[in-house]
mmCIF file of N, CA and C in Angstrom:
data_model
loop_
_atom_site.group_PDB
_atom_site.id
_atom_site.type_symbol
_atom_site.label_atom_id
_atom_site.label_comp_id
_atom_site.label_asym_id
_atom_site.label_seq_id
_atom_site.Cartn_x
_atom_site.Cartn_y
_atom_site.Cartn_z
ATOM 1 N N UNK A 1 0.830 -1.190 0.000
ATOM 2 C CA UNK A 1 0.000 0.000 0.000
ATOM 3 C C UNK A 1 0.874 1.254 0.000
ATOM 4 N N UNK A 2 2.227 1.377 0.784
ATOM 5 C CA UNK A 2 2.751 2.537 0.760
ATOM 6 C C UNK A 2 3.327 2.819 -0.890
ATOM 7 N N UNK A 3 3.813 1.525 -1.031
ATOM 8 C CA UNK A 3 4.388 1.766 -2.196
ATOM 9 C C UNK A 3 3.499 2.389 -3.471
ATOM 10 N N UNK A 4 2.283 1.908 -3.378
ATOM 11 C CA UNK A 4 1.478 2.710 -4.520
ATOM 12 C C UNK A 4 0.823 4.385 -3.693
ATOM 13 N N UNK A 5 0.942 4.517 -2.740
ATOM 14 C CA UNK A 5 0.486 6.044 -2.190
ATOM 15 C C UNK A 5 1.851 6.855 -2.869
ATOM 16 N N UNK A 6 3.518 6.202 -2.711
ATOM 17 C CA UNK A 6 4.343 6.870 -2.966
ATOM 18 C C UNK A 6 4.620 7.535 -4.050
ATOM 19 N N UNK A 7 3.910 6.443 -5.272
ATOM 20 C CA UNK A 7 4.219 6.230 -6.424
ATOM 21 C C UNK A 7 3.316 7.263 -7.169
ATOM 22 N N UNK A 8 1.598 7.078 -6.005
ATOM 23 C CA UNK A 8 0.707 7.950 -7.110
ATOM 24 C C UNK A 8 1.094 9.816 -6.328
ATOM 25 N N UNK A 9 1.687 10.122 -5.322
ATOM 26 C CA UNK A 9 1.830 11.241 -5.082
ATOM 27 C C UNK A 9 3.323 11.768 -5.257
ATOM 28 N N UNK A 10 4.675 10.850 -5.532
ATOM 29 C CA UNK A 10 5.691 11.215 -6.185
ATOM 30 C C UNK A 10 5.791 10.629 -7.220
ATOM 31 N N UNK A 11 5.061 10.301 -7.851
ATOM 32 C CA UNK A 11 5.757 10.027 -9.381
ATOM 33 C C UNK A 11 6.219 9.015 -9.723
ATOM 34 N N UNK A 12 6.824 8.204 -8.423
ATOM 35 C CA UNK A 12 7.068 7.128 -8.296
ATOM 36 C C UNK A 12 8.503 7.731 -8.981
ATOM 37 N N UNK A 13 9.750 6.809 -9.239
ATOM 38 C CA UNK A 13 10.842 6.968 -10.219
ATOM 39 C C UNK A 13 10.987 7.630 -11.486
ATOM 40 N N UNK A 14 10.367 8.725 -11.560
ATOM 41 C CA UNK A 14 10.297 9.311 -12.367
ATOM 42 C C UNK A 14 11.201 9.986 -13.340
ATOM 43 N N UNK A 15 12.294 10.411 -12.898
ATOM 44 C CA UNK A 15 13.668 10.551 -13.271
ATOM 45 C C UNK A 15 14.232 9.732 -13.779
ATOM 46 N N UNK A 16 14.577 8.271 -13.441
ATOM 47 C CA UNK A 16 14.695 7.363 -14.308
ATOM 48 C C UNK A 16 13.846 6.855 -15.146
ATOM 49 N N UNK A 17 12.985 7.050 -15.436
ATOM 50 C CA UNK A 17 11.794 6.838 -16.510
ATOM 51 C C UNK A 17 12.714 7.891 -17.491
ATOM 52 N N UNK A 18 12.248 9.281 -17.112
ATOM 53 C CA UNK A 18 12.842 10.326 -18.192
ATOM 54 C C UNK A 18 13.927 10.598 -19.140
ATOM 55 N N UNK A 19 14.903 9.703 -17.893
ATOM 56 C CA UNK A 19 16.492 9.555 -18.610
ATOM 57 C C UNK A 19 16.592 8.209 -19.766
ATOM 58 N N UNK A 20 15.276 7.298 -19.211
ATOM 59 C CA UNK A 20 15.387 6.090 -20.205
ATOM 60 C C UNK A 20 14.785 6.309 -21.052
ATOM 61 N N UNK A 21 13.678 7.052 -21.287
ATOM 62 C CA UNK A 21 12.792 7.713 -22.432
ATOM 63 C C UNK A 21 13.828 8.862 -23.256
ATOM 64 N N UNK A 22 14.681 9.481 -22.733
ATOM 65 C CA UNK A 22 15.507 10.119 -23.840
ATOM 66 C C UNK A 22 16.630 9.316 -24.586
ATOM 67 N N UNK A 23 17.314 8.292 -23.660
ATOM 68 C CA UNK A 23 18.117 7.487 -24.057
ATOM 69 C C UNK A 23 17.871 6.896 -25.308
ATOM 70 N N UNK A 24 15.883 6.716 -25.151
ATOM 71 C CA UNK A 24 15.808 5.693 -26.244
ATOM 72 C C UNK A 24 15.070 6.690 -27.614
ATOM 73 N N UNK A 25 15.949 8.170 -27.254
ATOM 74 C CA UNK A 25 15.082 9.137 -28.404
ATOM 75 C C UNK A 25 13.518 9.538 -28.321
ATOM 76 N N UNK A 26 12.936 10.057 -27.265
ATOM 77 C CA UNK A 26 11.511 10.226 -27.013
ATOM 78 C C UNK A 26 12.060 11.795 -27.644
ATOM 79 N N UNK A 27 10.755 12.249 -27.782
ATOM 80 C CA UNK A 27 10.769 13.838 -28.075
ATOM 81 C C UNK A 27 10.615 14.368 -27.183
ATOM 82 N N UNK A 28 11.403 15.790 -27.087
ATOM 83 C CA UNK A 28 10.905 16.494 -25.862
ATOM 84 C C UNK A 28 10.073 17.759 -25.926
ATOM 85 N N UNK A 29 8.673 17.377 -26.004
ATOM 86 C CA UNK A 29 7.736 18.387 -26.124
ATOM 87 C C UNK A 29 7.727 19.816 -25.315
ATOM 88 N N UNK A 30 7.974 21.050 -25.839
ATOM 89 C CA UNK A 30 7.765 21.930 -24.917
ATOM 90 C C UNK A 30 6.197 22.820 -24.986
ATOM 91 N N UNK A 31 5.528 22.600 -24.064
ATOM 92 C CA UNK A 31 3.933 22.564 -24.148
ATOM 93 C C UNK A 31 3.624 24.285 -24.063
ATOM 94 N N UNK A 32 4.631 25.157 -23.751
ATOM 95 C CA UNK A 32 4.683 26.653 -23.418
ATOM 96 C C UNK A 32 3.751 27.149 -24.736
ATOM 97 N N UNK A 33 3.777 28.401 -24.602
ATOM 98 C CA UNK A 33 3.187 29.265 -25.790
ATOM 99 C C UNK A 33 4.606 29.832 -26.754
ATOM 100 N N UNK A 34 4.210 30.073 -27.770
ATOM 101 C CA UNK A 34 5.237 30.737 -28.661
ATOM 102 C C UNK A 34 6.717 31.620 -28.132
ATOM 103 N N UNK A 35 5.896 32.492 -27.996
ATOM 104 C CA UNK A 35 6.505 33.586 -27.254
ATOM 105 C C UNK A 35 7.618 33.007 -26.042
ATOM 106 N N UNK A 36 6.806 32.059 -25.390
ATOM 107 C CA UNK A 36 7.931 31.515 -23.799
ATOM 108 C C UNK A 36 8.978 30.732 -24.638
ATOM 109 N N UNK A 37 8.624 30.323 -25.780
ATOM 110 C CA UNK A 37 9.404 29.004 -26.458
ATOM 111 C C UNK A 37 10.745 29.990 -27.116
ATOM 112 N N UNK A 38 10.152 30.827 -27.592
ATOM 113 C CA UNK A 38 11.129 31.795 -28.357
ATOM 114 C C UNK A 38 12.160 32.476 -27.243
ATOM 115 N N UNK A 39 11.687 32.880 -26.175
ATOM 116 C CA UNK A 39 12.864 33.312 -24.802
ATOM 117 C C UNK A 39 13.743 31.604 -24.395
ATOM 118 N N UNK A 40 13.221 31.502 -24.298
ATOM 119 C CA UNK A 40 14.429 29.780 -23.962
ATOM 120 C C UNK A 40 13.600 28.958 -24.288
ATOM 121 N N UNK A 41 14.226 27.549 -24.357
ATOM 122 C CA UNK A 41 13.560 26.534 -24.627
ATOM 123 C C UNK A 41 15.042 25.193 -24.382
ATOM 124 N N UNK A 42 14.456 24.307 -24.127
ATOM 125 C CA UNK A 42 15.630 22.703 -24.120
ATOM 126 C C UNK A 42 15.852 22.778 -25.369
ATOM 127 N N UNK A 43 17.312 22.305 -25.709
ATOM 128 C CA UNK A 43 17.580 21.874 -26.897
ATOM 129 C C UNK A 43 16.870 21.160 -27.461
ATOM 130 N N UNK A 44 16.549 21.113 -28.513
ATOM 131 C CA UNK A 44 15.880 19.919 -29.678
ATOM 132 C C UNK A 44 14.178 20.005 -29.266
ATOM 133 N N UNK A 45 13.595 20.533 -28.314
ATOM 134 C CA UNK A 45 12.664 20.603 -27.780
ATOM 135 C C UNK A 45 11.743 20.745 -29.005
ATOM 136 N N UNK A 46 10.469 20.522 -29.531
ATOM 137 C CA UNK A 46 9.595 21.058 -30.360
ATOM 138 C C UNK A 46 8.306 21.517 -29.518
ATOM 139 N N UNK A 47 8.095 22.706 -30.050
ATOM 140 C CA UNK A 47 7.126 23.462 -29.343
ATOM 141 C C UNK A 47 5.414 23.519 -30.228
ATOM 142 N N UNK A 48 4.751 22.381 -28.977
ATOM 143 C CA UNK A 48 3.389 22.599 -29.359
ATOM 144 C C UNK A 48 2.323 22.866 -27.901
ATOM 145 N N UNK A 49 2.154 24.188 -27.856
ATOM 146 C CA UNK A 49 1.383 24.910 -27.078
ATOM 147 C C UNK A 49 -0.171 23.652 -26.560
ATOM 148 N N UNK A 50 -0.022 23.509 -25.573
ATOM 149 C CA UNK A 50 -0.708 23.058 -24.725
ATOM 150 C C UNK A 50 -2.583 22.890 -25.140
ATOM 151 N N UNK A 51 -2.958 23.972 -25.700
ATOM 152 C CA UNK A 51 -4.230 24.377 -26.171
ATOM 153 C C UNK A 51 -4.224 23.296 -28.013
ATOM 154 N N UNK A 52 -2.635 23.257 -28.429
ATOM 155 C CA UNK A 52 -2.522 22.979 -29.653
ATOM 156 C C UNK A 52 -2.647 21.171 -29.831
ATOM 157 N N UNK A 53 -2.074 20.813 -29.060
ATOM 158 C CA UNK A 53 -1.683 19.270 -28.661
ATOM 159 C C UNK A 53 -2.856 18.466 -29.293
ATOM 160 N N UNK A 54 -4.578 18.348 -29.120
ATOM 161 C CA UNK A 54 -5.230 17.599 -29.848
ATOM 162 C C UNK A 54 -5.329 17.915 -31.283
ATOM 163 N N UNK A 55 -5.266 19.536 -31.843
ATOM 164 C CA UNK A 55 -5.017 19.417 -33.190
ATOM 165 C C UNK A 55 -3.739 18.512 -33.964
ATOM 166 N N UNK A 56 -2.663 18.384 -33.121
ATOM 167 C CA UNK A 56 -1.639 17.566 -33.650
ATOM 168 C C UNK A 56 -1.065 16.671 -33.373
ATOM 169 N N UNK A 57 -2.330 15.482 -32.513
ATOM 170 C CA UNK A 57 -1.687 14.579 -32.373
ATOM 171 C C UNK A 57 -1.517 13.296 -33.765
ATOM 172 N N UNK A 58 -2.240 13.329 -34.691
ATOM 173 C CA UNK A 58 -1.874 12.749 -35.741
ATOM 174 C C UNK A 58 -0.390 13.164 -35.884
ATOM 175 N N UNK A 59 0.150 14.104 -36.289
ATOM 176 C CA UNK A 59 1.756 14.628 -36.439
ATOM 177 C C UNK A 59 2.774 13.916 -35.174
ATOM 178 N N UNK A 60 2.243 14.159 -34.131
ATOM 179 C CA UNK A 60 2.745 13.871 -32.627
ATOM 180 C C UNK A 60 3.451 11.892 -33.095
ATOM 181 N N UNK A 61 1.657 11.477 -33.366
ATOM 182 C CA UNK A 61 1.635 10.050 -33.667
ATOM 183 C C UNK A 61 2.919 9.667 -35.203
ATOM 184 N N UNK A 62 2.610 10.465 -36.004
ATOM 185 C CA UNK A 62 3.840 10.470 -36.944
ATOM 186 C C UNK A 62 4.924 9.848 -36.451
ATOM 187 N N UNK A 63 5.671 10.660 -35.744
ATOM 188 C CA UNK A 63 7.096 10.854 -35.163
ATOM 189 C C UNK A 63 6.814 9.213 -34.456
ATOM 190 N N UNK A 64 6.489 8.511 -34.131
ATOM 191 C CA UNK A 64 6.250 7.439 -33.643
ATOM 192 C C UNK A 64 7.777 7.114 -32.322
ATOM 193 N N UNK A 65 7.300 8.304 -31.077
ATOM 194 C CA UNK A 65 8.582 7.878 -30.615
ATOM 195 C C UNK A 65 7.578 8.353 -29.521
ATOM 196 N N UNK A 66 8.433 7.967 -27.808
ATOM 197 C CA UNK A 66 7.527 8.723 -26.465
ATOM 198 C C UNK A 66 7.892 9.724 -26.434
ATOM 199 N N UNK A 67 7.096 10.696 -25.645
ATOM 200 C CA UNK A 67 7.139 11.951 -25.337
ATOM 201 C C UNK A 67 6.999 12.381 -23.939
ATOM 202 N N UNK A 68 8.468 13.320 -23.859
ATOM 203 C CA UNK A 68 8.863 13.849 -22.420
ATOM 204 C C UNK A 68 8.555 15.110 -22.750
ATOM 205 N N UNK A 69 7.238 15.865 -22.087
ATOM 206 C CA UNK A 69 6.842 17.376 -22.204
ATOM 207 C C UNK A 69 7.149 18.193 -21.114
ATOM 208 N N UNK A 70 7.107 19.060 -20.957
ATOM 209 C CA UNK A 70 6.881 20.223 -19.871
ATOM 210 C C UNK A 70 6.834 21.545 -20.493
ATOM 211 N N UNK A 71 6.830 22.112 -19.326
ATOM 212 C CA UNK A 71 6.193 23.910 -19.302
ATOM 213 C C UNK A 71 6.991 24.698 -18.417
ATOM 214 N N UNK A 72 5.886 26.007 -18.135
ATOM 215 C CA UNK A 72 6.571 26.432 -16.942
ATOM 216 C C UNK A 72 6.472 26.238 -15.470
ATOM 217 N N UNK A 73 5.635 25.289 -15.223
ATOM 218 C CA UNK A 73 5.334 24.857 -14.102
ATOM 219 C C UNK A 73 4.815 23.431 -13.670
ATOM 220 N N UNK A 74 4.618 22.930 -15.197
ATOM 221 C CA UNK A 74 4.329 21.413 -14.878
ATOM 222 C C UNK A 74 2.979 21.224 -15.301
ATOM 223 N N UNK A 75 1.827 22.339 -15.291
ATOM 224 C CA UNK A 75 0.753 21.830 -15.157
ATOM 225 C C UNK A 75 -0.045 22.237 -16.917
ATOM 226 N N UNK A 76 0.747 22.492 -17.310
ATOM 227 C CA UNK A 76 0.254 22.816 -18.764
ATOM 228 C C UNK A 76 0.700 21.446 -19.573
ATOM 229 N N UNK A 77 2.004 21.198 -19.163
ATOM 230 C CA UNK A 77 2.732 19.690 -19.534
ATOM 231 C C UNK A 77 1.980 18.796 -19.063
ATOM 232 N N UNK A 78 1.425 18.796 -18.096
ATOM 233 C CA UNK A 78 0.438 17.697 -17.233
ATOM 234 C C UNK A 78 -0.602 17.458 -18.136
ATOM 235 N N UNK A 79 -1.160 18.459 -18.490
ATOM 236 C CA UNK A 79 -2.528 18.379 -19.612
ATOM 237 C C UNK A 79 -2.568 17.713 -20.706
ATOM 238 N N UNK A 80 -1.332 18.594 -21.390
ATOM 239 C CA UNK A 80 -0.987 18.234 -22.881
ATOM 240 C C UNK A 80 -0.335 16.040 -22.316
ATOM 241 N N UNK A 81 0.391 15.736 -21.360
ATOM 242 C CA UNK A 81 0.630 14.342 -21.269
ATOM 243 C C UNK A 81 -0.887 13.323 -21.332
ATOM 244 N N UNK A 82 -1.901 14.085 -20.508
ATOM 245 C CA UNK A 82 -3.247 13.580 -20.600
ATOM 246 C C UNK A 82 -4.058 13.133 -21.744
ATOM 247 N N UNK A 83 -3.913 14.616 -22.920
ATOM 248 C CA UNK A 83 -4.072 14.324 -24.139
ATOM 249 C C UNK A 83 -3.396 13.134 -24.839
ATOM 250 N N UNK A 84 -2.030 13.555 -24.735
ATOM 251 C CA UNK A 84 -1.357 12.126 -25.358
ATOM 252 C C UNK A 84 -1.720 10.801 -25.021
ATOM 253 N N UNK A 85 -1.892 10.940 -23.591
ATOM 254 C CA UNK A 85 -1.860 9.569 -23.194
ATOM 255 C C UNK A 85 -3.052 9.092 -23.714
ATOM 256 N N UNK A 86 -4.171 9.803 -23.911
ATOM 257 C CA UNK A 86 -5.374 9.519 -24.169
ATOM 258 C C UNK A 86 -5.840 8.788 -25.650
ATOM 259 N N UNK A 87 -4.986 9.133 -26.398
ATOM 260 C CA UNK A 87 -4.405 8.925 -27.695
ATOM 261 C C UNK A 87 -3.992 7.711 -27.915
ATOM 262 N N UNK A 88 -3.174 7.372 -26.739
ATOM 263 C CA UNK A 88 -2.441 6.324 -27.411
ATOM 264 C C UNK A 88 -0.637 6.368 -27.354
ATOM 265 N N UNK A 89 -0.349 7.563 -26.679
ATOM 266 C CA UNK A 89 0.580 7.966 -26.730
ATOM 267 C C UNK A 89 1.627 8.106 -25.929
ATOM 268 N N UNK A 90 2.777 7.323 -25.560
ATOM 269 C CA UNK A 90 3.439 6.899 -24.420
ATOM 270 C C UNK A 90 4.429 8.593 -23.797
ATOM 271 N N UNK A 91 3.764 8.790 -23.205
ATOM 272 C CA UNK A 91 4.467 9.961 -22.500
ATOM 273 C C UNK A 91 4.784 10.434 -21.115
ATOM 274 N N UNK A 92 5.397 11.492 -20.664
ATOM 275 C CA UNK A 92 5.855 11.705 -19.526
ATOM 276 C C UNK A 92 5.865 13.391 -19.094
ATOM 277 N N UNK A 93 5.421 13.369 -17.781
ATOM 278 C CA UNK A 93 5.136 14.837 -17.850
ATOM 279 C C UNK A 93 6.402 15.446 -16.761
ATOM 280 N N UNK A 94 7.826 16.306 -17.436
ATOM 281 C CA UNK A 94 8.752 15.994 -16.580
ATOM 282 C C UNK A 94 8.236 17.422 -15.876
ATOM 283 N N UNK A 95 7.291 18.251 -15.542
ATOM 284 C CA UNK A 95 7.542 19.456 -14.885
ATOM 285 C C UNK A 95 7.890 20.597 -15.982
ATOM 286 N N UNK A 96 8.283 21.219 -15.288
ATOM 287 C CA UNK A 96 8.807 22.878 -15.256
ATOM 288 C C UNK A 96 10.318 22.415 -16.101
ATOM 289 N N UNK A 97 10.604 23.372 -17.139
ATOM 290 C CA UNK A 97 11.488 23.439 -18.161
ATOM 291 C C UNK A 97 12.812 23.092 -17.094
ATOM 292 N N UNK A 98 12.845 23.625 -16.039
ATOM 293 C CA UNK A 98 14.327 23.749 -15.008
ATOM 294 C C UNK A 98 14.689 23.031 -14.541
ATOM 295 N N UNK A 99 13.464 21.854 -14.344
ATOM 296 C CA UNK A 99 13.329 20.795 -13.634
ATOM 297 C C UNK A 99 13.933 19.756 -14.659
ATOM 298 N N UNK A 100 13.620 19.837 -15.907
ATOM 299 C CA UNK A 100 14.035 18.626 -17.126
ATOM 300 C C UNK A 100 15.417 19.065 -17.439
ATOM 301 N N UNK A 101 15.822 19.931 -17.354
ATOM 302 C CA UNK A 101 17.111 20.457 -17.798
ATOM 303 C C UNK A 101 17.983 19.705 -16.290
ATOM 304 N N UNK A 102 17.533 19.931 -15.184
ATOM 305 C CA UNK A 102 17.941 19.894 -14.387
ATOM 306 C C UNK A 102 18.615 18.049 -14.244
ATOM 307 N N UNK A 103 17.565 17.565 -14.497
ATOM 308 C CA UNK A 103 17.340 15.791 -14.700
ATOM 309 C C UNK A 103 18.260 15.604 -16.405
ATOM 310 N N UNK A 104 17.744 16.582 -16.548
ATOM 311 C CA UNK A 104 19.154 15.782 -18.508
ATOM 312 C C UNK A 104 20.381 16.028 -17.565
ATOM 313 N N UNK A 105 21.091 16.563 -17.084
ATOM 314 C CA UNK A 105 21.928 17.074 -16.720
ATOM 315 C C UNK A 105 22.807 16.285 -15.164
ATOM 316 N N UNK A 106 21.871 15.012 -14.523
ATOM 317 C CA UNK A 106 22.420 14.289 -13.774
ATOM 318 C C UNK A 106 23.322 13.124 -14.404
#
């Protein structure tokens, strides 16, 4: 029982999920708006705005790879992972842009 309370309120291992999902080439969605994408963004990141995500998940589905998203706080990435997942679409919602940079970077 603890182990699934841990899992559904931290994430459970989540960090190693993220690092094995890039290892194996997932995309890293940045779910921000234009404008935030254009001030910084993760390398290689492709930027599809949060509101945009069900118009393109056919494209998303294209790329046929998982997807590690975030934002500026996690909860726009949270959404857009919902969509995906809903889809069909193996993804991961790493947080806040600082936070994924932070985790590529261990």
């Amino acid at each position: 029982m603890f182990s699934f309370l841990k899992s559904l309120f931290s994430g459970g291992n989540k960090t190693a999920e993220i690092h094995e999902m890039l290892a194996n080439g997932a995309i890293i969605l940045d779910a921000r708006t234009p404008a935030e994408f254009k001030d910084g963004h993760i390398p290689k990141a492709i930027n599809f705005p949060v509101q945009t995500i069900g118009a393109n998940i056919s494209k998303i589905k294209k790329m046929n790879k998982p997807v590690v998203a975030y934002c500026q706080s996690g909860i726009r990435s949270g959404a857009a992972v919902a969509t995906l997942k809903s889809a069909g679409i193996q993804a991961i919602n790493a947080g806040s842009m600082y936070k994924l940079d932070a985790i590529m970077h261990e």
